[in-house]
Amino acid sequence: MEFSKLYMFNPFTIQNADSKQIADTYTKLQNELKEKPDTGFEISKNIELYANMNYLIGEMIARIQQEYDTLKTDISISENKQVYMQRKQWQETNKEKAPAMSYFEAMAKEYVKEDSKKLAELGARLFRFKKAYESIDSKQNALKKKIEAIRYEI
């Protein structure tokens, strides 16, 4: 991905880029940042870079959120099917009354345990990206205030 201006990414095509391309582009943007900007132009350039970095992070958040939601739905479906199958199997193989539903629900939760761990990992990953987004947003706002202060000094 090549970059050259503010909001350089097209929301209609960004989904075609793979995560590695996004990470590489993010790194390129990060390397373009001026460490200690002291002129209005340098500060503006950093604000522009941060805006583009946040766009990329936003795309990753969207991807992880989609994966998270899909897995959560799949877990719920599998768990519900498992409750039904376990209860049906019990009724077919045992003459006595079936245990409480919580028994079958616990068995179903055990069945989806590994997927639940994956869901937790995705949730943590999503949390990290959201925090990074907020952090960059805060940095952008601080730079905008710095630019305002420079304008009033002139």
mmCIF file of C-alpha atoms in Angstrom:
data_model
loop_
_atom_site.group_PDB
_atom_site.id
_atom_site.type_symbol
_atom_site.label_atom_id
_atom_site.label_comp_id
_atom_site.label_asym_id
_atom_site.label_seq_id
_atom_site.Cartn_x
_atom_site.Cartn_y
_atom_site.Cartn_z
ATOM 1 C CA MET A 1 0.000 0.000 0.000
ATOM 2 C CA GLU A 2 1.358 3.384 -0.928
ATOM 3 C CA PHE A 3 0.529 6.439 1.122
ATOM 4 C CA SER A 4 0.720 10.130 0.378
ATOM 5 C CA LYS A 5 -2.191 12.088 1.794
ATOM 6 C CA LEU A 6 -4.661 12.344 4.623
ATOM 7 C CA TYR A 7 -7.269 9.583 4.667
ATOM 8 C CA MET A 8 -5.441 7.781 1.922
ATOM 9 C CA PHE A 9 -7.284 4.495 2.306
ATOM 10 C CA ASN A 10 -10.406 3.622 0.379
ATOM 11 C CA PRO A 11 -13.049 2.009 2.609
ATOM 12 C CA PHE A 12 -14.358 0.084 -0.382
ATOM 13 C CA THR A 13 -11.044 -1.648 -1.083
ATOM 14 C CA ILE A 14 -9.217 -1.812 2.261
ATOM 15 C CA GLN A 15 -10.801 -5.207 2.987
ATOM 16 C CA ASN A 16 -8.814 -6.603 0.034
ATOM 17 C CA ALA A 17 -5.523 -5.970 1.849
ATOM 18 C CA ASP A 18 -4.317 -8.768 4.070
ATOM 19 C CA SER A 19 -3.295 -8.194 7.681
ATOM 20 C CA LYS A 20 0.412 -8.286 6.828
ATOM 21 C CA GLN A 21 0.005 -5.509 4.255
ATOM 22 C CA ILE A 22 -1.874 -3.444 6.832
ATOM 23 C CA ALA A 23 0.827 -4.073 9.451
ATOM 24 C CA ASP A 24 3.575 -3.144 6.960
ATOM 25 C CA THR A 25 1.786 0.052 5.984
ATOM 26 C CA TYR A 26 1.238 0.907 9.648
ATOM 27 C CA THR A 27 4.979 0.465 10.262
ATOM 28 C CA LYS A 28 5.795 2.728 7.300
ATOM 29 C CA LEU A 29 3.491 5.398 8.689
ATOM 30 C CA GLN A 30 5.010 5.011 12.140
ATOM 31 C CA ASN A 31 8.502 5.463 10.701
ATOM 32 C CA GLU A 32 7.401 8.691 9.002
ATOM 33 C CA LEU A 33 6.435 10.281 12.325
ATOM 34 C CA LYS A 34 8.618 13.177 13.424
ATOM 35 C CA GLU A 35 9.818 12.349 16.932
ATOM 36 C CA LYS A 36 9.758 15.895 18.287
ATOM 37 C CA PRO A 37 7.768 18.074 15.918
ATOM 38 C CA ASP A 38 8.313 21.745 16.604
ATOM 39 C CA THR A 39 6.850 23.523 13.605
ATOM 40 C CA GLY A 40 3.224 23.754 12.584
ATOM 41 C CA PHE A 41 3.956 21.803 9.418
ATOM 42 C CA GLU A 42 5.651 18.939 11.284
ATOM 43 C CA ILE A 43 2.835 18.761 13.812
ATOM 44 C CA SER A 44 0.237 18.774 11.007
ATOM 45 C CA LYS A 45 2.120 16.014 9.226
ATOM 46 C CA ASN A 46 2.123 13.904 12.402
ATOM 47 C CA ILE A 47 -1.612 14.497 12.868
ATOM 48 C CA GLU A 48 -2.135 13.290 9.297
ATOM 49 C CA LEU A 49 -0.004 10.199 9.911
ATOM 50 C CA TYR A 50 -1.846 9.422 13.140
ATOM 51 C CA ALA A 51 -5.180 9.731 11.334
ATOM 52 C CA ASN A 52 -4.048 7.182 8.759
ATOM 53 C CA MET A 53 -2.628 4.896 11.452
ATOM 54 C CA ASN A 54 -5.976 5.015 13.235
ATOM 55 C CA TYR A 55 -7.756 4.151 10.022
ATOM 56 C CA LEU A 56 -5.629 1.014 9.732
ATOM 57 C CA ILE A 57 -6.226 0.123 13.373
ATOM 58 C CA GLY A 58 -9.950 0.673 12.789
ATOM 59 C CA GLU A 59 -9.824 -1.800 9.904
ATOM 60 C CA MET A 60 -8.140 -4.370 12.126
ATOM 61 C CA ILE A 61 -10.745 -3.760 14.838
ATOM 62 C CA ALA A 62 -13.486 -4.387 12.283
ATOM 63 C CA ARG A 63 -11.852 -7.634 11.164
ATOM 64 C CA ILE A 64 -11.302 -8.919 14.692
ATOM 65 C CA GLN A 65 -14.823 -7.886 15.713
ATOM 66 C CA GLN A 66 -16.270 -9.811 12.775
ATOM 67 C CA GLU A 67 -14.211 -12.888 13.666
ATOM 68 C CA TYR A 68 -15.202 -12.524 17.327
ATOM 69 C CA ASP A 69 -18.922 -12.230 16.548
ATOM 70 C CA THR A 70 -18.821 -15.196 14.155
ATOM 71 C CA LEU A 71 -17.028 -17.407 16.661
ATOM 72 C CA LYS A 72 -19.381 -16.344 19.449
ATOM 73 C CA THR A 73 -22.383 -17.301 17.306
ATOM 74 C CA ASP A 74 -20.782 -20.615 16.321
ATOM 75 C CA ILE A 75 -20.096 -21.419 19.972
ATOM 76 C CA SER A 76 -23.673 -20.643 20.923
ATOM 77 C CA ILE A 77 -25.040 -22.844 18.136
ATOM 78 C CA SER A 78 -22.683 -25.712 18.991
ATOM 79 C CA GLU A 79 -23.500 -25.439 22.664
ATOM 80 C CA ASN A 80 -27.251 -25.490 22.047
ATOM 81 C CA LYS A 81 -26.945 -28.453 19.684
ATOM 82 C CA GLN A 82 -24.817 -30.287 22.219
ATOM 83 C CA VAL A 83 -27.405 -29.740 24.983
ATOM 84 C CA TYR A 84 -30.088 -31.174 22.716
ATOM 85 C CA MET A 85 -27.952 -34.142 21.628
ATOM 86 C CA GLN A 86 -26.804 -34.961 25.166
ATOM 87 C CA ARG A 87 -30.353 -34.829 26.494
ATOM 88 C CA LYS A 88 -31.678 -36.925 23.600
ATOM 89 C CA GLN A 89 -28.934 -39.514 24.107
ATOM 90 C CA TRP A 90 -29.714 -39.653 27.827
ATOM 91 C CA GLN A 91 -33.386 -40.256 27.147
ATOM 92 C CA GLU A 92 -32.581 -43.026 24.645
ATOM 93 C CA THR A 93 -30.123 -44.867 26.894
ATOM 94 C CA ASN A 94 -31.589 -44.350 30.374
ATOM 95 C CA LYS A 95 -34.969 -45.296 31.817
ATOM 96 C CA GLU A 96 -34.873 -42.895 34.774
ATOM 97 C CA LYS A 97 -35.784 -39.230 34.636
ATOM 98 C CA ALA A 98 -33.210 -36.967 32.982
ATOM 99 C CA PRO A 99 -31.108 -34.713 35.224
ATOM 100 C CA ALA A 100 -31.696 -30.961 35.358
ATOM 101 C CA MET A 101 -30.920 -28.948 32.235
ATOM 102 C CA SER A 102 -27.917 -27.426 34.005
ATOM 103 C CA TYR A 103 -26.256 -30.861 33.826
ATOM 104 C CA PHE A 104 -26.540 -30.940 30.029
ATOM 105 C CA GLU A 105 -25.572 -27.281 29.745
ATOM 106 C CA ALA A 106 -22.405 -27.980 31.740
ATOM 107 C CA MET A 107 -21.555 -30.879 29.428
ATOM 108 C CA ALA A 108 -22.120 -28.635 26.417
ATOM 109 C CA LYS A 109 -19.880 -25.923 27.875
ATOM 110 C CA GLU A 110 -17.136 -28.515 28.259
ATOM 111 C CA TYR A 111 -17.653 -29.463 24.597
ATOM 112 C CA VAL A 112 -17.031 -25.868 23.404
ATOM 113 C CA LYS A 113 -14.248 -25.160 25.906
ATOM 114 C CA GLU A 114 -11.469 -24.798 23.300
ATOM 115 C CA ASP A 115 -13.532 -22.455 21.137
ATOM 116 C CA SER A 116 -14.352 -20.434 24.246
ATOM 117 C CA LYS A 117 -10.619 -20.018 24.872
ATOM 118 C CA LYS A 118 -10.178 -18.809 21.281
ATOM 119 C CA LEU A 119 -13.025 -16.352 21.833
ATOM 120 C CA ALA A 120 -11.324 -15.010 24.959
ATOM 121 C CA GLU A 121 -8.066 -14.578 23.009
ATOM 122 C CA LEU A 122 -9.911 -12.692 20.270
ATOM 123 C CA GLY A 123 -11.572 -10.516 22.907
ATOM 124 C CA ALA A 124 -8.179 -9.650 24.393
ATOM 125 C CA ARG A 125 -6.769 -8.894 20.941
ATOM 126 C CA LEU A 126 -9.750 -6.681 20.178
ATOM 127 C CA PHE A 127 -9.262 -4.882 23.493
ATOM 128 C CA ARG A 128 -5.596 -4.158 22.674
ATOM 129 C CA PHE A 129 -6.473 -2.709 19.264
ATOM 130 C CA LYS A 130 -9.220 -0.546 20.773
ATOM 131 C CA LYS A 131 -6.790 0.788 23.374
ATOM 132 C CA ALA A 132 -4.220 1.537 20.670
ATOM 133 C CA TYR A 133 -6.911 3.399 18.727
ATOM 134 C CA GLU A 134 -7.830 5.468 21.798
ATOM 135 C CA SER A 135 -4.174 6.180 22.532
ATOM 136 C CA ILE A 136 -3.470 7.448 19.029
ATOM 137 C CA ASP A 137 -6.653 9.499 19.132
ATOM 138 C CA SER A 138 -5.468 11.123 22.361
ATOM 139 C CA LYS A 139 -2.064 11.834 20.834
ATOM 140 C CA GLN A 140 -3.761 13.405 17.814
ATOM 141 C CA ASN A 141 -5.885 15.629 20.036
ATOM 142 C CA ALA A 142 -2.819 16.723 22.004
ATOM 143 C CA LEU A 143 -1.070 17.684 18.779
ATOM 144 C CA LYS A 144 -4.120 19.621 17.617
ATOM 145 C CA LYS A 145 -4.038 21.591 20.872
ATOM 146 C CA LYS A 146 -0.328 22.220 20.392
ATOM 147 C CA ILE A 147 -1.014 23.603 16.915
ATOM 148 C CA GLU A 148 -3.672 25.910 18.367
ATOM 149 C CA ALA A 149 -1.203 27.126 20.984
ATOM 150 C CA ILE A 150 1.379 27.835 18.266
ATOM 151 C CA ARG A 151 -1.194 29.835 16.278
ATOM 152 C CA TYR A 152 -1.972 32.046 19.253
ATOM 153 C CA GLU A 153 1.721 32.633 19.912
ATOM 154 C CA ILE A 154 2.202 34.028 16.415
#
